[in-house]
mmCIF file of C-alpha atoms in Angstrom:
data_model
loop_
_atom_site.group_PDB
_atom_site.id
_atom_site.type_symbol
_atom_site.label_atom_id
_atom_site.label_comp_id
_atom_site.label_asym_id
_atom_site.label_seq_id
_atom_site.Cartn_x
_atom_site.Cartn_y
_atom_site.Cartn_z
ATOM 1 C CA UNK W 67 24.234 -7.985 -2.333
ATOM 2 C CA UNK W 68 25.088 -5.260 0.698
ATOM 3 C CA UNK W 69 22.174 -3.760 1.411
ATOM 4 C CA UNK W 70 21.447 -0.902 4.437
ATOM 5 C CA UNK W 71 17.901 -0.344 4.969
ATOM 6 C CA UNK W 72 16.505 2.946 7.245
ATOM 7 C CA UNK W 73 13.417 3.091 8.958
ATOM 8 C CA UNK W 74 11.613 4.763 11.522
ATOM 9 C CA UNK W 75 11.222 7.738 9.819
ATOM 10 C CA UNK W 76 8.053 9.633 9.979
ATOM 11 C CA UNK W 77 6.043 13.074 11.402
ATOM 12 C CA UNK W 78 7.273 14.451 15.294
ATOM 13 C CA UNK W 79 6.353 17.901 16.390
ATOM 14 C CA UNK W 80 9.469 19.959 18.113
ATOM 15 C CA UNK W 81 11.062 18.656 21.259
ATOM 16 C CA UNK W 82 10.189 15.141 20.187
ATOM 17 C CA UNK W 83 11.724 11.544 19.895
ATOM 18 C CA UNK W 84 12.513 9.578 16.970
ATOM 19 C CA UNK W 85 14.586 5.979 16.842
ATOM 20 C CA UNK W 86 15.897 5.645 13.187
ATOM 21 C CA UNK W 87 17.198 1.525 12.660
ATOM 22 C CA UNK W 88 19.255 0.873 9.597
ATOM 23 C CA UNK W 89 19.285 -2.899 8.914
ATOM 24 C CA UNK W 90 22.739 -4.431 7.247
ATOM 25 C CA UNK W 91 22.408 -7.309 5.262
ATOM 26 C CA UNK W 92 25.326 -9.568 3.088
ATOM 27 C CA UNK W 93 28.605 -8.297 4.675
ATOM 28 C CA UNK W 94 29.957 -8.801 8.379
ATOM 29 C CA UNK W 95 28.541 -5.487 9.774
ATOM 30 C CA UNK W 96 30.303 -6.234 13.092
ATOM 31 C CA UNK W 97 33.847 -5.601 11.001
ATOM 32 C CA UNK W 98 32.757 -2.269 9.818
ATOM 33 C CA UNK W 99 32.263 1.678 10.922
ATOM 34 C CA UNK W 100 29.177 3.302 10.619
ATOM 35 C CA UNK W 101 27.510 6.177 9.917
ATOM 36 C CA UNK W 102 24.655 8.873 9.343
ATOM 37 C CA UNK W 103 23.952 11.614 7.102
ATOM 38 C CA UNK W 104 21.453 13.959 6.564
ATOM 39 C CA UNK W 105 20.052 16.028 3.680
ATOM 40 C CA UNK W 106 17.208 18.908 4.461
ATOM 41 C CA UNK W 107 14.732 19.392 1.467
ATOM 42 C CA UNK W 108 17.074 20.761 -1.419
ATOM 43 C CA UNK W 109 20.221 21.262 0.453
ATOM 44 C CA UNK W 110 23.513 19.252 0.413
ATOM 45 C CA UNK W 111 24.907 16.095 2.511
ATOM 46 C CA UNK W 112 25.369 16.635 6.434
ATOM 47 C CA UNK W 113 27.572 14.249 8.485
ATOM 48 C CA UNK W 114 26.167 13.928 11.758
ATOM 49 C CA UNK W 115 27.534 10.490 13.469
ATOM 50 C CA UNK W 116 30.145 7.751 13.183
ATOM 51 C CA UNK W 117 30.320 4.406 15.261
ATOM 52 C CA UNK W 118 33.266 2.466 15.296
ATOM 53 C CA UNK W 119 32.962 -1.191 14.583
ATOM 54 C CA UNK W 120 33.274 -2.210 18.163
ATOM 55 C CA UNK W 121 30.571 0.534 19.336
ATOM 56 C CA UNK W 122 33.151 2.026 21.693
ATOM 57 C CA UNK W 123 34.087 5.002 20.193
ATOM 58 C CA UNK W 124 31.652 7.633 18.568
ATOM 59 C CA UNK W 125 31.789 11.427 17.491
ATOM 60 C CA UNK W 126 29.001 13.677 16.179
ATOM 61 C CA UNK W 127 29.022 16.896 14.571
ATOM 62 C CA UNK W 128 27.935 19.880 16.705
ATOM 63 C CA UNK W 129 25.047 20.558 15.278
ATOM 64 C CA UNK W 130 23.635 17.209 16.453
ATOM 65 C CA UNK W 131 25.416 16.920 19.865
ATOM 66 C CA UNK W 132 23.917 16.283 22.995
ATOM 67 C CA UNK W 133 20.392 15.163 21.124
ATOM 68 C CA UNK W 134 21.642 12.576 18.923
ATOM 69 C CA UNK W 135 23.069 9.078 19.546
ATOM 70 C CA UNK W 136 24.269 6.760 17.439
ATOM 71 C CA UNK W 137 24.515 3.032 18.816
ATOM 72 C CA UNK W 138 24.935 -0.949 17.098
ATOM 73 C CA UNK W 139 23.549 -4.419 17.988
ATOM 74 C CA UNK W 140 26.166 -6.032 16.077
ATOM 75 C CA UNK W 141 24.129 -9.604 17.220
ATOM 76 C CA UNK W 142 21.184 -8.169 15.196
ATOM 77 C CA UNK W 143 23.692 -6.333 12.309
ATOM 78 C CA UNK W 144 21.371 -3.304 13.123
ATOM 79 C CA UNK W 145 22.864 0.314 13.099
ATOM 80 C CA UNK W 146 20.464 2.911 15.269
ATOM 81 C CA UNK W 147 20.473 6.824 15.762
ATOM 82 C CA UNK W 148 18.224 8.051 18.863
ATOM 83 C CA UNK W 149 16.756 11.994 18.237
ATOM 84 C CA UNK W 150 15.729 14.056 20.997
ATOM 85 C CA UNK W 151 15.028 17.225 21.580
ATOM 86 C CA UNK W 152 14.322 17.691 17.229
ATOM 87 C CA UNK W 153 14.173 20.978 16.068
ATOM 88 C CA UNK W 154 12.462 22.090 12.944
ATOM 89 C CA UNK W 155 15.907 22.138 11.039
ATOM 90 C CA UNK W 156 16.361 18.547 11.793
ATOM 91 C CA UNK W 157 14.023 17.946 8.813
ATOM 92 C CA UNK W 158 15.839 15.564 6.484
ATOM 93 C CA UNK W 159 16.498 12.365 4.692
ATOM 94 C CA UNK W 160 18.480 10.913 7.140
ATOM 95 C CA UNK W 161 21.178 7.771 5.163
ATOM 96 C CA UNK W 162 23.125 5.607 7.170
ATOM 97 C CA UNK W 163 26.748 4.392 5.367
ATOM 98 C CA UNK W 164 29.257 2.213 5.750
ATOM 99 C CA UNK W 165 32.939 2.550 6.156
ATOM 100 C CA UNK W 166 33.841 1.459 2.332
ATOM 101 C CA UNK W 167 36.852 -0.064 4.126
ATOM 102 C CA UNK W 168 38.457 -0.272 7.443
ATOM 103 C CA UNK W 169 38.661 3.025 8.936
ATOM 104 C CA UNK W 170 39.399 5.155 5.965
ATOM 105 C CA UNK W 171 35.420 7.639 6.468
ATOM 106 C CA UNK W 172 34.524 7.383 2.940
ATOM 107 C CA UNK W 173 30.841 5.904 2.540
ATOM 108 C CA UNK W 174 29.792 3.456 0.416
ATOM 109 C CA UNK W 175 27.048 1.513 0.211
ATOM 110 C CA UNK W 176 24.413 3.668 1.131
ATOM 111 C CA UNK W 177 20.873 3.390 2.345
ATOM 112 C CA UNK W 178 18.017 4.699 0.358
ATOM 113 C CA UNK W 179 17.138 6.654 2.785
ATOM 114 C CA UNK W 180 14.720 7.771 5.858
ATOM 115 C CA UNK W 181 12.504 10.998 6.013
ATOM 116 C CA UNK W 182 12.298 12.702 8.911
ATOM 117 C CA UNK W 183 9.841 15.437 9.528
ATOM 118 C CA UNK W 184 9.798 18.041 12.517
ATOM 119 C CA UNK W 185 6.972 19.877 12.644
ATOM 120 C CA UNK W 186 4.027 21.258 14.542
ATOM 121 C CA UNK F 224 36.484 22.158 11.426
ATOM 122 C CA UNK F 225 37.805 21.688 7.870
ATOM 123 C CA UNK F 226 35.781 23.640 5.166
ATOM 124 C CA UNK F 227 35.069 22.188 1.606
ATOM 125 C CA UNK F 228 34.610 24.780 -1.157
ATOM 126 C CA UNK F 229 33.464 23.320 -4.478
ATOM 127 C CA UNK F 230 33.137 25.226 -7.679
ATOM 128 C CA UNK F 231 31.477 25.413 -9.743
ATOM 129 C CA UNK F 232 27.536 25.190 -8.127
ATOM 130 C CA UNK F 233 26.466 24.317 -11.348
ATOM 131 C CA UNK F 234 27.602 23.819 -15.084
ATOM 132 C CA UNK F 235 25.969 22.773 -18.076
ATOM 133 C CA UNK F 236 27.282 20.707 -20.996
ATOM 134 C CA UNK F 237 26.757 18.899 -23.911
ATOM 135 C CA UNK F 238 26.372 15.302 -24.521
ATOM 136 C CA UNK F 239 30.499 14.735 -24.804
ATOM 137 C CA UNK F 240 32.064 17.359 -23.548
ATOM 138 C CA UNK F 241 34.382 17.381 -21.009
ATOM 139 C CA UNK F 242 33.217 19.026 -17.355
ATOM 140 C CA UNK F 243 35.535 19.653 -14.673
ATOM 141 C CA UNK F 244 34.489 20.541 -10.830
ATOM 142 C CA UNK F 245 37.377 21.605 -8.221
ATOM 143 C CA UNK F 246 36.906 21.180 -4.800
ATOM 144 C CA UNK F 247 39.335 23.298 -2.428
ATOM 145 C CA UNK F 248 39.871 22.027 1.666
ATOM 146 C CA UNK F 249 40.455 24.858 3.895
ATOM 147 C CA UNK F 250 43.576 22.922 5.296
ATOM 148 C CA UNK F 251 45.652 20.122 3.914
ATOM 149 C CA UNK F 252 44.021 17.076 4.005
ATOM 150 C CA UNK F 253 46.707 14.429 2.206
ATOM 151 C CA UNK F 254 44.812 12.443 -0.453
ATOM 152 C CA UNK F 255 41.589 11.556 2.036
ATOM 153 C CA UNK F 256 38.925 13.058 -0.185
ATOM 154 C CA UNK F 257 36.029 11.621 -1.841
ATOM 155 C CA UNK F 258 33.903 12.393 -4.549
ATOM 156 C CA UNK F 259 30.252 11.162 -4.976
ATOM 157 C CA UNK F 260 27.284 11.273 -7.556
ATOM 158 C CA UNK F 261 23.511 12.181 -6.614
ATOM 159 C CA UNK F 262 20.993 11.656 -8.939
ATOM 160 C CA UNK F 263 17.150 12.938 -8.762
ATOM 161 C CA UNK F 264 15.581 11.222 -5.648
ATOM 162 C CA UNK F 265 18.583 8.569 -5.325
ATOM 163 C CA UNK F 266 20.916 8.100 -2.143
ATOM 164 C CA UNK F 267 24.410 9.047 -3.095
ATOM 165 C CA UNK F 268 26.959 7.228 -4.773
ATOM 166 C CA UNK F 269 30.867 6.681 -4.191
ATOM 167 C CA UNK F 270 32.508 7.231 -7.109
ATOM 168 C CA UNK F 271 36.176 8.197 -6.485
ATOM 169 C CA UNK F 272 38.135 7.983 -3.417
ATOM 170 C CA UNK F 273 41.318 8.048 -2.039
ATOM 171 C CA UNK F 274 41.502 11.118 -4.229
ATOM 172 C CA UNK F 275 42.033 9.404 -7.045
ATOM 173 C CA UNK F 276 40.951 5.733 -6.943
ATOM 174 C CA UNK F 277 38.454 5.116 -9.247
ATOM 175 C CA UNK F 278 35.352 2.582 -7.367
ATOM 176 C CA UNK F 279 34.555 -0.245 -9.007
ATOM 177 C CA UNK F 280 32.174 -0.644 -11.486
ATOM 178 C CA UNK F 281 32.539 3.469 -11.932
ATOM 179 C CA UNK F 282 32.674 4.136 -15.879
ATOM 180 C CA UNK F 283 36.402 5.318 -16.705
ATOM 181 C CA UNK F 284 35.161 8.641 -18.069
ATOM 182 C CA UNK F 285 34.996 9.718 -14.532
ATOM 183 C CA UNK F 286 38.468 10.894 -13.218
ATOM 184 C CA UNK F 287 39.986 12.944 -10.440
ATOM 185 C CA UNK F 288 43.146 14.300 -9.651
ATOM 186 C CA UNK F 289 44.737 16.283 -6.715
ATOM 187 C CA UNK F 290 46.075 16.330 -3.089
ATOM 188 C CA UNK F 291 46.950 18.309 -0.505
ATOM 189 C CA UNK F 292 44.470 21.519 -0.768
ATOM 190 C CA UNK F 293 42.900 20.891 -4.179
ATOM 191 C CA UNK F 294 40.958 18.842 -6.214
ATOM 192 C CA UNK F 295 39.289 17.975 -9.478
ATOM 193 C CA UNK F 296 36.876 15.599 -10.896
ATOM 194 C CA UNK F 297 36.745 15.081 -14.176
ATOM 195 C CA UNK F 298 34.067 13.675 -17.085
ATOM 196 C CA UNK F 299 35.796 13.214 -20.182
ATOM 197 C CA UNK F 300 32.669 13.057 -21.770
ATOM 198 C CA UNK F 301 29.674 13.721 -20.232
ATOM 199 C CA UNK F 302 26.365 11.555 -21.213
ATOM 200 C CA UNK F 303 22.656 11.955 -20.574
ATOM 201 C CA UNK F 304 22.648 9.294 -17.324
ATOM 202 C CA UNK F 305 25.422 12.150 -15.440
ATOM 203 C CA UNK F 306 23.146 14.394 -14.763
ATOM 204 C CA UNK F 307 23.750 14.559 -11.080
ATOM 205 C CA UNK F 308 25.109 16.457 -8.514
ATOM 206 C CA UNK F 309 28.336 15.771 -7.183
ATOM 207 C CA UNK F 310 30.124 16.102 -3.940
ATOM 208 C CA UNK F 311 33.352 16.450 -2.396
ATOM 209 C CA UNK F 312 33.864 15.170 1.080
ATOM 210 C CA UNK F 313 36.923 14.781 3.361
ATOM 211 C CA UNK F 314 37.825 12.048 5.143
ATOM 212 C CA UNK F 315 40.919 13.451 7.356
ATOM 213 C CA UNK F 316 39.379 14.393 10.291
ATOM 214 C CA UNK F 317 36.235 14.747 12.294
ATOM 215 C CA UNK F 318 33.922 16.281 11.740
ATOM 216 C CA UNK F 319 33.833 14.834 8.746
ATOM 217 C CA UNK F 320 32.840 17.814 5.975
ATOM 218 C CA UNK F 321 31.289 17.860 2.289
ATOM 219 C CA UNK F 322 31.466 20.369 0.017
ATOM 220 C CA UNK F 323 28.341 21.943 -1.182
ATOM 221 C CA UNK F 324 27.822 20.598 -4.110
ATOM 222 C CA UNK F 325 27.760 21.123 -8.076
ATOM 223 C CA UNK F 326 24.964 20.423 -9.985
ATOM 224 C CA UNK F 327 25.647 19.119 -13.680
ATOM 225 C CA UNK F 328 23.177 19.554 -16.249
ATOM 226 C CA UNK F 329 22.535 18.641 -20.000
ATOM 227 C CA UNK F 330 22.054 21.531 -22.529
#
């Protein structure tokens, strides 16, 4: 069955680091686009950063830019979004989704989800 | 950027009746718009796209309609399990936008 899995998650005061890894399992992650989005606590869905299938093209939204980046290891079918510089309304699930199909930016599957918590 | 206005924020039904959300892009987008279901605690879930395609394994009650500007998704008739909240989001151009939701609830 497709499965994403987050993790890395967790508690990091302002100006910190996180590494969130979402693992892909039971499809060919190296033929796919990738990407993140975020929910804060009782708010609606954020898209913050797309990989292409080859890792050589990305974009982020602007709220994210210049902290976030969003890389692949398609030899370990692992999906990855580097935070620096977090800011106390970076506080989220973050979700990374596939491409349902080739290029088209709709997402499906999901992951369940990782929980990210900025805060002093 | 391209904004996504959904409407209603919320609605509440009965067990069968039908519930209708629209979902309005500040700019044409062609039929690249996607709908999706939240429920309590859960990631989201793809339930329409390509405007109109229905995903598999989606129950049929769930339809949608539109292109262009604007959009509607439809439950013919809503049961307990769609209580949820449901989101637009567009797929044209980046940044990729959602609208902000509409929460459905059971009377």
């Amino acid at each position: 069955q497709v499965q994403l899995v987050e993790s890395g998650g967790g508690v990091v005061q302002p100006g910190g680091s996180l590494r969130l890894s979402c693992a892909a399992s039971d499809f060919p992650f190296s033929n796919y686009n990738m990407h993140w989005v975020r929910q804060a606590p009782g708010k609606g869905l954020e898209w913050i950063a797309f990989i292409h299938y080859s890792g050589s093209d990305h974009y982020y939204a602007d709220s994210v830019k210049g902290r976030f980046t969003i890389s692949r290891d398609n030899s370990k079918n692992t999906l990855y979004l580097q935070m620096n510089s977090l800011r106390a309304d970076d506080t989220a699930m973050y979700y990374c989704a596939r491409d349902q199909s080739a290029g088209e930016n709709w997402f499906d599957p999901w992951g369940q989800g990782t929980l990210v918590a900025v805060s002093s | 950027d391209i904004q996504m206005i959904q409407s209603p924020s919320s609605v509440s039904a009965s067990v069968g009746d039908r519930v209708t959300i629209t979902c309005r892009a500040s700019q044409g987008i062609g039929s690249w718009l996607a709908w999706y279901q939240q429920k309590p605690g859960k990631a989201p879930k793809l339930l329409i796209y390509a405007a109109t395609s229905l995903q598999s394994g989606v129950p049929s009650r769930f339809s949608a309609s539109g292109s262009g500007a604007d959009f509607t998704l439809t439950i013919s008739s809503l049961q307990p399990e769609d209580l949820a909240v449901y989101y637009c989001q567009q797929a044209n151009s980046f940044p990729l936008t959602f609208g902000g939701g509409t929460k459905v609830e059971i009377k």
